[in-house]
CSV table of C-alpha atoms in Angstrom, one decimal:
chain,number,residue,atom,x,y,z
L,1,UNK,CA,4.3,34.8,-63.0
L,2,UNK,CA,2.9,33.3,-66.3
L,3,UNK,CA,4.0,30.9,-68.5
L,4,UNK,CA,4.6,33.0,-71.1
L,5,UNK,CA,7.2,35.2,-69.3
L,6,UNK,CA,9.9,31.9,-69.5
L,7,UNK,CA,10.6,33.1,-73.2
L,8,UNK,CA,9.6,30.4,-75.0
L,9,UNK,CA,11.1,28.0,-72.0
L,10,UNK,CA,8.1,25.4,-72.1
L,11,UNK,CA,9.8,22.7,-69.5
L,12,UNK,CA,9.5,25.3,-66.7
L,13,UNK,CA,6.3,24.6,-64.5
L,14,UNK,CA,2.9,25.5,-66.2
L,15,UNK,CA,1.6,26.2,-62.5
L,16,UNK,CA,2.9,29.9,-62.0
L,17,UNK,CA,-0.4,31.8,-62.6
L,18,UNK,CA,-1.3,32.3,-58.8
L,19,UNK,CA,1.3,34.5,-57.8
L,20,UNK,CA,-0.5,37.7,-58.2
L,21,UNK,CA,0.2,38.2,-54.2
L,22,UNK,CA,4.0,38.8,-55.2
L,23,UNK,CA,5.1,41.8,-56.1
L,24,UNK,CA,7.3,42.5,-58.9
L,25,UNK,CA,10.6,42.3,-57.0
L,26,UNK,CA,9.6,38.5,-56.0
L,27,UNK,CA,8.0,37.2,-59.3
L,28,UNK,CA,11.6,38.2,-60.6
L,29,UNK,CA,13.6,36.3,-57.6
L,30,UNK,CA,11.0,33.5,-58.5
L,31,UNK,CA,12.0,33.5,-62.6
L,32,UNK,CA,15.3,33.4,-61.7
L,33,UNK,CA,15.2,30.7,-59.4
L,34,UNK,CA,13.4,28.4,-61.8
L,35,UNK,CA,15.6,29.1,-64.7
L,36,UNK,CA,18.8,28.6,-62.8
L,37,UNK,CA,17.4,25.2,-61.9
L,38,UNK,CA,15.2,24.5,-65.4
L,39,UNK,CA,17.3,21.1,-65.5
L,40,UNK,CA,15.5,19.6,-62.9
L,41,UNK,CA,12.0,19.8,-64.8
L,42,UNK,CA,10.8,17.0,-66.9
L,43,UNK,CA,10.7,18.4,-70.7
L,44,UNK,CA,8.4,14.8,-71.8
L,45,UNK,CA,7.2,12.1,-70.8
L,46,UNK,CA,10.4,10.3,-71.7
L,47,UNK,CA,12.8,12.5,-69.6
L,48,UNK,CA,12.9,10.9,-66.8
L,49,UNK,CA,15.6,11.3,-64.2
L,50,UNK,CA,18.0,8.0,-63.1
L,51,UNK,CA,19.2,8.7,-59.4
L,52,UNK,CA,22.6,8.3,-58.4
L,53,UNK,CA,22.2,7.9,-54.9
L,54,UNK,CA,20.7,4.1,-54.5
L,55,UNK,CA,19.3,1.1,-56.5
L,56,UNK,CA,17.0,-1.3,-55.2
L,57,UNK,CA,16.9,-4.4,-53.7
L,58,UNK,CA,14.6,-7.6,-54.7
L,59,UNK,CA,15.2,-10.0,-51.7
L,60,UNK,CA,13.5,-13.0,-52.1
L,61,UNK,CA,15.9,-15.3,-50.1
L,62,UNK,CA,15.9,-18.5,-51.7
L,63,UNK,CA,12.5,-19.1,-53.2
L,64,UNK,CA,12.6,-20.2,-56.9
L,65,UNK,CA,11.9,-17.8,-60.1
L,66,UNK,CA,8.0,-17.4,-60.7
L,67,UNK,CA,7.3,-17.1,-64.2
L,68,UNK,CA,3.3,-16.0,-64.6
L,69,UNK,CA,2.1,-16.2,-68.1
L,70,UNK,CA,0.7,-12.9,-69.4
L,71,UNK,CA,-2.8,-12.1,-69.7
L,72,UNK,CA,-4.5,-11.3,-73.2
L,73,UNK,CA,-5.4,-8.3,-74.0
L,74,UNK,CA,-7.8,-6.5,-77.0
L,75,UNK,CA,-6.0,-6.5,-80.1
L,76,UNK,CA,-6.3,-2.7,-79.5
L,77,UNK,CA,-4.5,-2.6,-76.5
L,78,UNK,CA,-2.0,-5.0,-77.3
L,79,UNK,CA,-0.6,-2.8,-79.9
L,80,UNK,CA,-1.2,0.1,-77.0
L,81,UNK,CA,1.1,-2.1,-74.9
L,82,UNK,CA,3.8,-2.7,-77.7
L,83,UNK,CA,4.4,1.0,-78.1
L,84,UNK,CA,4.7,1.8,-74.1
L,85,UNK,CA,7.2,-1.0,-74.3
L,86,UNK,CA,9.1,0.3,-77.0
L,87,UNK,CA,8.8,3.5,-75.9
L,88,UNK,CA,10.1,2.7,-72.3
L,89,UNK,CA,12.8,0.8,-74.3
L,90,UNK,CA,13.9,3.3,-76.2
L,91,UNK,CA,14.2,5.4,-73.2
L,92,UNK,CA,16.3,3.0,-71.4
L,93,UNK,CA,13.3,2.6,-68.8
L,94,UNK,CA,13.4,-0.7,-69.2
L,95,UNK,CA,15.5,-3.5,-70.9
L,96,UNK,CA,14.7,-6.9,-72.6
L,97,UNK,CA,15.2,-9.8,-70.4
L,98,UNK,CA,15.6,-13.9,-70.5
L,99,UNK,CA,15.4,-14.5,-66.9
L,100,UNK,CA,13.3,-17.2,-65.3
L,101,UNK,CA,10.5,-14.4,-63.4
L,102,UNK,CA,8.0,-12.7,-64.8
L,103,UNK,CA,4.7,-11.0,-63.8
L,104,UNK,CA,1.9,-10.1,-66.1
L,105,UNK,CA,0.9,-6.4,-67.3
L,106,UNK,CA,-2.2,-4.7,-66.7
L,107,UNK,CA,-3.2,-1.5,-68.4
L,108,UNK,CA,-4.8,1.1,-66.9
L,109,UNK,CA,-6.8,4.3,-68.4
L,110,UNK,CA,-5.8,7.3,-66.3
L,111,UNK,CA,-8.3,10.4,-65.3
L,112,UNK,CA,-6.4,12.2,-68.9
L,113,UNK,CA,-7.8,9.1,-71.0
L,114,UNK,CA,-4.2,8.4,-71.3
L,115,UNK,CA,-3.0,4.9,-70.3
L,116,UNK,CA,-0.9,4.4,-66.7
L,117,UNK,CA,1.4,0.5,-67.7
L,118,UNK,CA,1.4,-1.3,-64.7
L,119,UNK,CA,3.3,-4.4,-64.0
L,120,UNK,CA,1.1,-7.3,-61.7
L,121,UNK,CA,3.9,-8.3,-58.7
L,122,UNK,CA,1.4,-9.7,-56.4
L,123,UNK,CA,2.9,-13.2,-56.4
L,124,UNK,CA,6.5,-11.5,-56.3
L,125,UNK,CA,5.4,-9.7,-53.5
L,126,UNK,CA,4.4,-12.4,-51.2
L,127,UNK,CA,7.8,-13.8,-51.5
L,128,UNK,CA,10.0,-10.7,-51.2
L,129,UNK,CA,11.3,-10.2,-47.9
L,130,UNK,CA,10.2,-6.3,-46.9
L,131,UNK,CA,11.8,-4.1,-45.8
L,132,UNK,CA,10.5,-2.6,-42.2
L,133,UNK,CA,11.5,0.7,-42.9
L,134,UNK,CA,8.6,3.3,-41.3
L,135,UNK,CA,6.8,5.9,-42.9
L,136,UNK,CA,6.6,8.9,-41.8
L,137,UNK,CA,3.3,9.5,-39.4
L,138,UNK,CA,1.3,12.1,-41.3
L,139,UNK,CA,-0.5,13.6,-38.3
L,140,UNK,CA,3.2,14.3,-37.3
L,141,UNK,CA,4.3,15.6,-40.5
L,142,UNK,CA,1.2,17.7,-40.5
L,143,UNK,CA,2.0,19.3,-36.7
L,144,UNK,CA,5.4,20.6,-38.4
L,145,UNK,CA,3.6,23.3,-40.5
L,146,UNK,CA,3.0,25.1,-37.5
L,147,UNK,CA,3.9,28.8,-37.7
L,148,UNK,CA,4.5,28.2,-42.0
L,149,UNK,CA,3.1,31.2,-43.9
L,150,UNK,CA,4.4,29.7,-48.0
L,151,UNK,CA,3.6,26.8,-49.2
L,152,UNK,CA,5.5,25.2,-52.3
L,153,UNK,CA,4.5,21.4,-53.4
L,154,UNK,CA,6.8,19.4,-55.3
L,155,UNK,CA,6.3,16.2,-57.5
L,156,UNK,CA,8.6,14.2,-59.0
L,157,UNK,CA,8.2,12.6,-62.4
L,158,UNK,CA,7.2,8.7,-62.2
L,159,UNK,CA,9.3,9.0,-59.3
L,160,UNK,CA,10.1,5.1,-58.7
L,161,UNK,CA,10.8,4.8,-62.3
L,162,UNK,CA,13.6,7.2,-61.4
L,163,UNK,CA,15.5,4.4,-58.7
L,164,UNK,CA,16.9,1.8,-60.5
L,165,UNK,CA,16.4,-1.9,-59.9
L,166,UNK,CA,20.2,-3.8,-58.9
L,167,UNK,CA,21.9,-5.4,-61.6
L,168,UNK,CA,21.5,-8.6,-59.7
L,169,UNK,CA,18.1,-8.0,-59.3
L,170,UNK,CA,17.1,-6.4,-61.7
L,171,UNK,CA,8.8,-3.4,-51.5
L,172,UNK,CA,9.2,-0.3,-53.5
L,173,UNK,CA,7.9,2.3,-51.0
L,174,UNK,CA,10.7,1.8,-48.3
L,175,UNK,CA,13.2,2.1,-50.9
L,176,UNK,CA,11.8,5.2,-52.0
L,177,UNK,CA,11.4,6.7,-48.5
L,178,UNK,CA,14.9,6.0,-47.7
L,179,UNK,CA,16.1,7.8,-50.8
L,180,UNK,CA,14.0,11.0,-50.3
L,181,UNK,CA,15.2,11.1,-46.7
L,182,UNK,CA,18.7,10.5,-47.7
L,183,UNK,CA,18.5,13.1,-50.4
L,184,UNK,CA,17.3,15.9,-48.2
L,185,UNK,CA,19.0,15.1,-44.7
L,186,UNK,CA,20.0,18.1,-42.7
L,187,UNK,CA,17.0,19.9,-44.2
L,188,UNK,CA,14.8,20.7,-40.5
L,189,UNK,CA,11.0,19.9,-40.5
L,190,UNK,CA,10.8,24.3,-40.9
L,191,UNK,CA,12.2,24.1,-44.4
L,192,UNK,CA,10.6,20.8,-46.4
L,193,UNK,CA,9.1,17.4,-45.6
L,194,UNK,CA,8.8,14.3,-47.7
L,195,UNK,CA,6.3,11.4,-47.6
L,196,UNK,CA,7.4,9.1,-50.6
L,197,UNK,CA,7.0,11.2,-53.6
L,198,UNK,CA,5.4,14.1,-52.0
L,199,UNK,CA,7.3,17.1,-51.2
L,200,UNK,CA,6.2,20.1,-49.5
L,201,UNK,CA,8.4,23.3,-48.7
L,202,UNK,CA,7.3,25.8,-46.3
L,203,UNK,CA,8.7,29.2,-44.9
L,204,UNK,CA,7.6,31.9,-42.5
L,205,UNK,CA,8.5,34.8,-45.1
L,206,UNK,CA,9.3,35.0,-48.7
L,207,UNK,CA,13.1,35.2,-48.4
L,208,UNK,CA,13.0,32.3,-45.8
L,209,UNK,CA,10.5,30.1,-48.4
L,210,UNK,CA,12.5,31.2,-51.4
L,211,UNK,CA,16.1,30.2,-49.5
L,212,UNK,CA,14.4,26.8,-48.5
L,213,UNK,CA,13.6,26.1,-52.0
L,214,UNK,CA,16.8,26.8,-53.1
L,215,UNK,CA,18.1,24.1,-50.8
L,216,UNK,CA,15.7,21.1,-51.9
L,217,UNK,CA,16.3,22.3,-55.7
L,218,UNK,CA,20.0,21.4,-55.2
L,219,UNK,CA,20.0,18.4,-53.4
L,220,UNK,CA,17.2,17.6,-55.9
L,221,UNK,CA,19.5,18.2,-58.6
L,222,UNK,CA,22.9,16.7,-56.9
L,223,UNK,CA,20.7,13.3,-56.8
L,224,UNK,CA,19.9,13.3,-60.9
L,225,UNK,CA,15.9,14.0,-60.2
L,226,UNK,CA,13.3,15.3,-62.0
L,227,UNK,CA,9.7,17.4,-61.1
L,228,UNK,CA,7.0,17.1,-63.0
L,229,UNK,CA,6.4,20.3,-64.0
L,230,UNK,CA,2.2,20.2,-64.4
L,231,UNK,CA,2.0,19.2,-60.7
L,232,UNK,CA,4.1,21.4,-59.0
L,233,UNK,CA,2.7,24.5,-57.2
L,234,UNK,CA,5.3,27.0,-56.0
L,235,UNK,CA,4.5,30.4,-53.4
L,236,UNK,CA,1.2,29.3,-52.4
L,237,UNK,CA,-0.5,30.6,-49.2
L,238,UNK,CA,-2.4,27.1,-49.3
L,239,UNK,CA,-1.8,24.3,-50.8
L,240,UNK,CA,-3.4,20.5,-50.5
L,241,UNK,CA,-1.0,18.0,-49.3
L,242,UNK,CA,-1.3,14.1,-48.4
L,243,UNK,CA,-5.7,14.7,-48.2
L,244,UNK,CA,-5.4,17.3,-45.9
L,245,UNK,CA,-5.7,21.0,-47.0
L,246,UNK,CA,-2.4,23.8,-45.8
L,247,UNK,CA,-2.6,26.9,-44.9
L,248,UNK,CA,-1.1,29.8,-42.3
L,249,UNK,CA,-4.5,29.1,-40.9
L,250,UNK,CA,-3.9,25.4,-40.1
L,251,UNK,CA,-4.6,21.9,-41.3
L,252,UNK,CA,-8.1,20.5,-42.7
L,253,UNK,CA,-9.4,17.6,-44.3
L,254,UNK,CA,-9.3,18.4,-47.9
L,255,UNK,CA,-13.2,19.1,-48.9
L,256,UNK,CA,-12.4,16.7,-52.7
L,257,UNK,CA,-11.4,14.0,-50.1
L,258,UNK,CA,-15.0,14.2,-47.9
L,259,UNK,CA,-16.7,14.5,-51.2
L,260,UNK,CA,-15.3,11.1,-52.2
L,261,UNK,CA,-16.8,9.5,-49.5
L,262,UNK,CA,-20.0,10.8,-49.3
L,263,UNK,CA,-20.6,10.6,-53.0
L,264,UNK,CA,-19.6,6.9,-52.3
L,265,UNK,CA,-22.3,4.3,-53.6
L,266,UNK,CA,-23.5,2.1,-50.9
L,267,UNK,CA,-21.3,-1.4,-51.2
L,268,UNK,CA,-23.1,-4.4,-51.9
L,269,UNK,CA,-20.2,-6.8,-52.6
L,270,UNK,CA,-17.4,-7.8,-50.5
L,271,UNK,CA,-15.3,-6.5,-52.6
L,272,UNK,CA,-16.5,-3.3,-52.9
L,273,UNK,CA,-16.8,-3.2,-48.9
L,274,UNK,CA,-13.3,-3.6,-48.8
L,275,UNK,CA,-12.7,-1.3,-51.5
L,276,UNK,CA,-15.2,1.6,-49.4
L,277,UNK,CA,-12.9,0.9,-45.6
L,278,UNK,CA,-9.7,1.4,-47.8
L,279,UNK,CA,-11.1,5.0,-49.1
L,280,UNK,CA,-12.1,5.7,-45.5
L,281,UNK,CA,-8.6,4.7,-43.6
């Protein structure tokens, strides 16, 4: 299934051109499937979905407001930073605010050349109270596949961006966890399994894999997400998921991930020593 064959419907997901191993009665249960849930794909950067399931919580008991002053920046980027702030803005990402915190930015140039806007919460992180919610154990999540013959990977578009902060606050990761569990409770560990962000639907045949998908689309959709289209791959017979790589053939280590370390320089600093035992953990 090619792009092209979505007449013209350029929101659908760009990833299709693997599916050569379906036959012609599949690529058409595929189409269909897609187009009946084309809401739930991202169409730009600025359509970004705005849950209706949970907000979340800043606890920070009763510790007073920290206000950090902002960095500078290049005149370059400053004007860089103006327009992702208008543009996040306009979007109703983000609001203007008077209240006594605030954190610095820090910009950061993606793998695209593209810039990622990042907000500096370190000190507002040492004073939140977390949230000991557990994360799924991957090694677990990886023994589930057992038995899976299609693969379908899911990502959502700037996912936290897509859980909004409480009004009266206006440790992120629990938060999100909670919600994707939430959203797709009552799913088993043979149809789909969430870490964070990361979803991955399996299925021992086509109409099994195609059914579970269906499922995840609609409780997707009944929660007000959206995918990013570029990064989702759909009827795959392998697929690479949290470093490892998935197939009917079992788990490995994904071969980009060994290369990473390998390729590695040698770490001279502290620093960078710390920087070489996070890669490797």
């Amino acid at each position: 299934v090619r792009p092209q064959e979505f007449s013209g419907e350029q929101h659908l997901p760009s990833s299709l051109d693997n599916l050569e191993i379906l036959d012609e009665g599949q690529r058409t249960a595929v189409r269909k499937l897609l187009k009946e849930f084309q809401n739930l794909f991202s169409t730009c950067d600025a359509d970004v979905g705005r849950c209706n399931m949970t907000q979340h919580r800043i606890n920070t008991g009763d510790h007073p407001p920290i206000k950090q002053y902002p960095r500078r920046l290049p005149l370059a980027m400053k004007e860089e930073a103006d327009n992702l702030v208008k543009e996040m803005v306009d979007n109703r990402i983000i609001e203007e605010s008077s209240g006594p915190w605030a954190s610095p930015i820090v910009l950061v140039k993606k793998k695209d050349g593209s810039t990622r806007f990042c907000v500096d919460y370190k000190k507002l992180n040492e004073i939140t109270k977390k949230d000991r919610y557990p994360l799924p154990r991957i090694d677990d999540t990886l023994d589930a596949f057992n038995g899976s013959q299609w693969f379908t990977t899911l990502d959502l578009k700037s996912g936290y961006w897509q859980v909004e902060v409480r009004p009266e606050d206006r440790e992120s990761p629990a938060t999100f966890e909670i919600l994707m569990e939430t959203v797709l409770r009552g799913l088993s560990s043979e149809a789909c399994l969430v870490y964070l962000d990361d979803i991955i639907i399996v299925g021992r045949t086509f109409e099994e894999h195609l059914n579970n998908l269906r499922k995840v689309f609609q409780r997707l959709q009944k929660a007000n997400l959206k995918l990013k289209p570029k990064k989702c791959r759909f009827f795959q017979r392998e697929v690479a998921y949290l470093g490892h790589v998935i197939s009917a053939e079992g788990v490995k280590t994904d071969p980009e991930k060994i290369k990473a370390v390998v390729d590695c320089p040698r770490p001279d600093k502290i620093h960078d020593l710390r920087s070489f035992l996070g890669l490797c953990t």
